[in-house]
Tab-separated table of C-alpha atoms in Angstrom:
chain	number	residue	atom	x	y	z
A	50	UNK	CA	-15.932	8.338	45.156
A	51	UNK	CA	-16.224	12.365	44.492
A	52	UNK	CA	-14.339	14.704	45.362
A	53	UNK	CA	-15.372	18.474	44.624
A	54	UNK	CA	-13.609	21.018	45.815
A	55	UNK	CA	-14.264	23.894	42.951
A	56	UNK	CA	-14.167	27.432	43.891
A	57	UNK	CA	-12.002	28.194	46.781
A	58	UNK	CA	-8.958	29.794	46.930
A	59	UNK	CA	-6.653	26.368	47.673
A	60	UNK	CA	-2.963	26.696	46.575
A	61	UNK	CA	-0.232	24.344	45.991
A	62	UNK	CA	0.273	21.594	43.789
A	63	UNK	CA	-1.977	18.788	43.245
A	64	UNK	CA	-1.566	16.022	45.708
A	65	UNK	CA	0.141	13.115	44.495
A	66	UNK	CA	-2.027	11.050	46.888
A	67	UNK	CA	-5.180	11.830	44.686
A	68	UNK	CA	-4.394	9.377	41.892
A	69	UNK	CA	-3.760	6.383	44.439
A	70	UNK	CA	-7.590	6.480	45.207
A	71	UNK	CA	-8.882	3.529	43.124
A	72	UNK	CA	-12.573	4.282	43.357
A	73	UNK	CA	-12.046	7.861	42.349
A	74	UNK	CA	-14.551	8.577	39.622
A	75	UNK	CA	-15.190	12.626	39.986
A	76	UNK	CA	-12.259	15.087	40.538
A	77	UNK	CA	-13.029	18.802	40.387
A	78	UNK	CA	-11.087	20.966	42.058
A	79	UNK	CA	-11.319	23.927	38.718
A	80	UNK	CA	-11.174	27.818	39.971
A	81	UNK	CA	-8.341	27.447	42.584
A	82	UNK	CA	-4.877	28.633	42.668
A	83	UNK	CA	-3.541	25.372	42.166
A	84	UNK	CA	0.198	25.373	40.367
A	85	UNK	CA	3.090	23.138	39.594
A	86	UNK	CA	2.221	20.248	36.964
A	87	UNK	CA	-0.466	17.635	36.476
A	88	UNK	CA	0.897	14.994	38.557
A	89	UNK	CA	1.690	11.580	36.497
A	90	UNK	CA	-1.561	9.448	36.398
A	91	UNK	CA	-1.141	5.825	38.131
A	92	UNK	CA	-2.619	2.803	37.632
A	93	UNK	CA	-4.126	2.864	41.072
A	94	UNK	CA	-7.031	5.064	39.458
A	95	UNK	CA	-8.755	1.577	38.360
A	96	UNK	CA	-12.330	3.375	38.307
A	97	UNK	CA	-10.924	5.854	35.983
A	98	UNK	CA	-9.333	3.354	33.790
A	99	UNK	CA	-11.387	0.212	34.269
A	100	UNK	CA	-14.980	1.187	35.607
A	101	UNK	CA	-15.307	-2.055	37.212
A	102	UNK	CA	-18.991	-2.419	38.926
A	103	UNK	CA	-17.244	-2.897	41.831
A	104	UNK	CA	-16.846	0.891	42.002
A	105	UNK	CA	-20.464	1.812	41.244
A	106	UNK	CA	-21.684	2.221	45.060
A	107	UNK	CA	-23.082	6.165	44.589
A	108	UNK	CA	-25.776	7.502	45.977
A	109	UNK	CA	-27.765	11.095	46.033
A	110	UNK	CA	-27.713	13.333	43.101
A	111	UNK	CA	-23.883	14.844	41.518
A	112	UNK	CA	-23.988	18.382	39.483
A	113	UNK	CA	-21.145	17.969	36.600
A	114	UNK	CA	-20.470	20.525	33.783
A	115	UNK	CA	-20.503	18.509	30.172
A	116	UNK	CA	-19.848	20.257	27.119
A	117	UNK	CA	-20.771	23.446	29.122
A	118	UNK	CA	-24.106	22.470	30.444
A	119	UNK	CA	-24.932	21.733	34.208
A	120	UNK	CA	-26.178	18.149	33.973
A	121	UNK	CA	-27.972	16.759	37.073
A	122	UNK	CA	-27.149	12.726	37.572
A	123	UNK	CA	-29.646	11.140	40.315
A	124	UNK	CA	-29.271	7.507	39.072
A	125	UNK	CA	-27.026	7.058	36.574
A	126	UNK	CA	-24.199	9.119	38.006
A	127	UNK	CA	-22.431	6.856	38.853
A	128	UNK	CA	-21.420	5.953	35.605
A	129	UNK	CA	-19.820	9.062	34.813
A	130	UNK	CA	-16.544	9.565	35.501
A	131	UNK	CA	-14.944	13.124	34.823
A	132	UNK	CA	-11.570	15.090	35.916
A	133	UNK	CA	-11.573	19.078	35.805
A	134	UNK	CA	-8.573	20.810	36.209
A	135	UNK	CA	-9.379	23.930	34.235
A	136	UNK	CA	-8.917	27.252	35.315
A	137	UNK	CA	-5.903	27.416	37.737
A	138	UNK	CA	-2.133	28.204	37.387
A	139	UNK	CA	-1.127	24.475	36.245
A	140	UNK	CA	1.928	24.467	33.565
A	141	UNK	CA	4.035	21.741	31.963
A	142	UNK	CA	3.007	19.364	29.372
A	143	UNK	CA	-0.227	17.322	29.307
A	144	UNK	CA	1.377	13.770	31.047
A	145	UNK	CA	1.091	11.165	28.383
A	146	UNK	CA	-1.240	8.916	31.364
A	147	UNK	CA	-3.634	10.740	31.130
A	148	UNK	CA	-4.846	8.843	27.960
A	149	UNK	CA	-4.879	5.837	29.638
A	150	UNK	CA	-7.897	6.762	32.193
A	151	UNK	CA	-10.429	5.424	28.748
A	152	UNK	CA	-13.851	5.433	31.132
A	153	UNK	CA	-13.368	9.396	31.254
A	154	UNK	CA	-16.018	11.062	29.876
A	155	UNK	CA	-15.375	14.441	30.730
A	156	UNK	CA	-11.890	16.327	30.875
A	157	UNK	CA	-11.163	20.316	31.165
A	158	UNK	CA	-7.652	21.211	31.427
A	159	UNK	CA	-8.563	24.945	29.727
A	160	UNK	CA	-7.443	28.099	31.303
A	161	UNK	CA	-4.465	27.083	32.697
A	162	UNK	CA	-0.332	27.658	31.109
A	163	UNK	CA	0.183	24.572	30.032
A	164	UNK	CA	2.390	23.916	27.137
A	165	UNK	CA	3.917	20.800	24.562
A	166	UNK	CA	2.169	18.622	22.677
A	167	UNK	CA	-1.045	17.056	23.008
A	168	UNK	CA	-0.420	13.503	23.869
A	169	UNK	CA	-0.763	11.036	20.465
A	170	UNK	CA	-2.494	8.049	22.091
A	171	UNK	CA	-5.284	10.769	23.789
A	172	UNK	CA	-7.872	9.405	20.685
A	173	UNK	CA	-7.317	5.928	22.906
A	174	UNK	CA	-9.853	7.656	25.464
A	175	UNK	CA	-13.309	6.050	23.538
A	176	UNK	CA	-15.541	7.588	26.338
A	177	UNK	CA	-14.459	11.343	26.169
A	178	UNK	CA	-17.303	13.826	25.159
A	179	UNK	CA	-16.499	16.834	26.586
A	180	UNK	CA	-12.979	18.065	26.101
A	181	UNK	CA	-12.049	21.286	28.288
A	182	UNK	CA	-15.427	23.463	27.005
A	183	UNK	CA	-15.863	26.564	29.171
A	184	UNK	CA	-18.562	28.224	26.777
A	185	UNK	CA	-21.598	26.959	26.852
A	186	UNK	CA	-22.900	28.081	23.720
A	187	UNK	CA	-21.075	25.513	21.886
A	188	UNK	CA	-21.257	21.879	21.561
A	189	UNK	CA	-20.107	18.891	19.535
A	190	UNK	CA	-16.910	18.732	20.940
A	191	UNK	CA	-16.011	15.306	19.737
A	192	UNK	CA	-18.386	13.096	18.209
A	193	UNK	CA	-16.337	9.721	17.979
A	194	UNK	CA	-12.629	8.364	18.574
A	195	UNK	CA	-11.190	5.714	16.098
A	196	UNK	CA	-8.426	4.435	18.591
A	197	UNK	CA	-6.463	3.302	16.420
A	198	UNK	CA	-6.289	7.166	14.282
A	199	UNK	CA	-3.143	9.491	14.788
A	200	UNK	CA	-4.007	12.149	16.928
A	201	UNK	CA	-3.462	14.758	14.036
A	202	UNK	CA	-6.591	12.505	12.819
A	203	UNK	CA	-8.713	13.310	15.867
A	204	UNK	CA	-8.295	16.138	16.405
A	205	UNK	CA	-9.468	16.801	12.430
A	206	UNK	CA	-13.019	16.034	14.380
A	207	UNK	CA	-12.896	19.491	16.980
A	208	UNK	CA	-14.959	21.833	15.666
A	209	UNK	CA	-13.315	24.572	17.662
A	210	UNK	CA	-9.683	24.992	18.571
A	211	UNK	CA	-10.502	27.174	21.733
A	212	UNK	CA	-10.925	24.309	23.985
A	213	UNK	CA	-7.456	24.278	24.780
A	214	UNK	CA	-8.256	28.464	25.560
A	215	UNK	CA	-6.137	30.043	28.342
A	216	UNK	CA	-2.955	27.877	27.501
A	217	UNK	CA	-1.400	29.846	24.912
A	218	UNK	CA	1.672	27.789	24.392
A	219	UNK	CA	0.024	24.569	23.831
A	220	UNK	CA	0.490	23.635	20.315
A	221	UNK	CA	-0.734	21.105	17.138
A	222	UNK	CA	-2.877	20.787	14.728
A	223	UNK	CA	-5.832	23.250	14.026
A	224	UNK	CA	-4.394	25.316	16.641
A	225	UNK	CA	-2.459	28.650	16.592
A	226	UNK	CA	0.614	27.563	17.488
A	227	UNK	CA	2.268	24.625	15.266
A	228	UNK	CA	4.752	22.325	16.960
A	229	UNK	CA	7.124	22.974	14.282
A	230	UNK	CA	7.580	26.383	15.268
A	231	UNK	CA	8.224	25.116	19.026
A	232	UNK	CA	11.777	26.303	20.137
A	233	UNK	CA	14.119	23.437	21.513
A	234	UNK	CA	14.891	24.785	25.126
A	235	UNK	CA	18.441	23.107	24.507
A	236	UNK	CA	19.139	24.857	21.510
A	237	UNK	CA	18.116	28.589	23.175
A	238	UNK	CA	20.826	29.156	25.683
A	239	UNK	CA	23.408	28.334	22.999
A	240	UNK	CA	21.679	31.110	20.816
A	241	UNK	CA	21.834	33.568	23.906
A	242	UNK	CA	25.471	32.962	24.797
A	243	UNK	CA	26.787	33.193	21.132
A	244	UNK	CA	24.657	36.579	21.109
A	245	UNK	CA	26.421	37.780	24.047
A	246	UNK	CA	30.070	36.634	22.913
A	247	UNK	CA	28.672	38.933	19.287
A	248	UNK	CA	28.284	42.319	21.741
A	249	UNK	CA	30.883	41.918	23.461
A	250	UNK	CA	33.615	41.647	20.467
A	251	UNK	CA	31.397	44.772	19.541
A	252	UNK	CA	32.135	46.789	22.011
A	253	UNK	CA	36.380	45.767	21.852
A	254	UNK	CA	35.913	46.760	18.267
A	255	UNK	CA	34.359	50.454	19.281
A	256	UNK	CA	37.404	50.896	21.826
A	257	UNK	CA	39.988	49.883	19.580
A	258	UNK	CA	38.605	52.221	17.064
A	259	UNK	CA	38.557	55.162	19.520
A	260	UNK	CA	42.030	54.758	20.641
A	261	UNK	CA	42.759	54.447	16.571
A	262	UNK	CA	41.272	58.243	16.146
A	263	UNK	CA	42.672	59.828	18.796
A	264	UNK	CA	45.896	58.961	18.136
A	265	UNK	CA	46.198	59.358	14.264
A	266	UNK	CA	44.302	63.039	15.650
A	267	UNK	CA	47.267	63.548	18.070
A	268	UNK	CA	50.366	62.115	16.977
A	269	UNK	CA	49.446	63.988	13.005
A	270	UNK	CA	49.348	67.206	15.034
A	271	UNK	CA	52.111	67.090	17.187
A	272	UNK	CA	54.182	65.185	14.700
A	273	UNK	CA	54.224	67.455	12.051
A	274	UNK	CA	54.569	70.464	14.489
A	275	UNK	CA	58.021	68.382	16.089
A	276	UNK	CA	59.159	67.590	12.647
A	277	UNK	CA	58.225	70.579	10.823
A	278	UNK	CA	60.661	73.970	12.928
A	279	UNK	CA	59.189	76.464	10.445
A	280	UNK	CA	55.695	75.508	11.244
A	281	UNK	CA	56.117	75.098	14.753
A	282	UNK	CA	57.218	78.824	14.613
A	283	UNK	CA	54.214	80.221	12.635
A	284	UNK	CA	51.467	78.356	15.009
A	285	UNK	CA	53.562	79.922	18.289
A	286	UNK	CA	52.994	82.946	16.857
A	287	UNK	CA	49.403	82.783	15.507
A	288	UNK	CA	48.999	81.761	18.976
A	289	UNK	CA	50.405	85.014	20.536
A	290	UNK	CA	49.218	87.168	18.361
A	291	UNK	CA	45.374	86.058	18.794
A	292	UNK	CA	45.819	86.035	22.432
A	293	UNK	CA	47.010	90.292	21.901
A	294	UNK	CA	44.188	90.827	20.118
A	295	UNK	CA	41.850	89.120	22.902
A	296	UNK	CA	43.356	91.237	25.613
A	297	UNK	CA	43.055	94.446	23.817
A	298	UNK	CA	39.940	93.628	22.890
A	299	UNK	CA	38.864	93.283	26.163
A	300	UNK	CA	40.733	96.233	27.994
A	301	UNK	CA	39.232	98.729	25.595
């Protein structure tokens, strides 16, 4: 089974339904509008994860991007078995399933916001050649899995990191971002709050020392002039005397 539906302007998430179709071998649906997250892969995709002849009953000729190149299959294509999911608005983390689809032999998830870590048991998928390659001017994606490698170990064998281009905060080895630097989202809102509490005992601390000011400023005027007779007398008539002069001034 092969369903194409590339280049139109469908929106949504992904249909859970797809991954109940056992004799699914081709999914395409890249340059759409499609968002949400990858839906959890099930065990009802047996052609993806066993390839049992039972499911090789294709006919005609299928068009499928490897590795960047348009490769025509008229009697063999029904032996290949690829997913593309590259180039809409998908987001989340990669579902850990996905590894266990091992007669995939083609997978693009690029161009999209996903984020996390790339699933460990992904080297599992023996099959893959072509992982998420938009550019055709480069090859040699993967050359071999060891299944039973880390995946810090396979992905030692990608010759290019942008692969995974368009999803920015996907992270691990040989790529930009490192895991380690990933933020907890538990730990942020903490950080936040605590900031927040910070300004605001700021801003008590500017009041209290305005009030402070202005009434040392007041009370060390007024108290010396209520204390102080002799004072108070000499300031009155400062006072006076500059307001004469002002009138004067002005009359003449």
């Amino acid at each position: 089974m092969v369903i194409r539906l590339h280049r139109n302007n469908f929106t949504g998430e992904i249909p859970k339904s797809l991954w109940k179709m056992s004799k699914l071998q081709i999914l395409n649906v890249a340059y759409n509008n499609l968002r949400g997250t990858i839906p959890h892969f099930q065990r009802e995709l047996n052609a993806m994860v066993k390839g049992s002849e039972k499911h090789y009953n294709g006919s005609g000729d299928v068009i499928q991007v490897m590795k960047g190149v348009d490769l025509v299959y008229t009697r063999t294509w029904d032996m290949v078995f690829n997913t593309d999911l590259s180039s809409n608005k998908l987001i989340g983390e990669i579902p850990v399933g996905l590894s266990a689809l091992f007669m995939l032999s083609g997978l693009n998830l690029s161009n999209n916001h996903l984020s996390g870590n790339i699933p460990n048991n992904i080297g599992n998928m023996m099959r893959l050649e072509s992982l998420g390659r938009d550019d055709p001017s480069k090859h040699g994606i993967f050359d071999f899995f060891e299944p039973s490698e880390s995946v810090t170990q396979q992905l030692n064998l990608i010759n290019d990191p942008s692969i995974y281009s368009g999803n920015r905060d996907i992270c691990g080895t040989r790529l930009p971002k490192n895991c380690s630097d990933r933020q907890d989202p538990t730990t942020i809102a903490p950080k936040r709050k605590h900031k927040t509490v910070e300004e605001s005992i700021k801003v008590w601390w500017l009041y209290l020392d305005i009030m402070c000011g202005f009434t040392t400023g007041f009370w060390g005027v007024i108290g010396v002039l209520l204390s102080k007779k002799h004072w108070r007398h000499k300031l009155f008539m400062f006072s006076e005397e500059t307001m004469d002069k002002i009138y004067v001034a002005v009359m003449v």
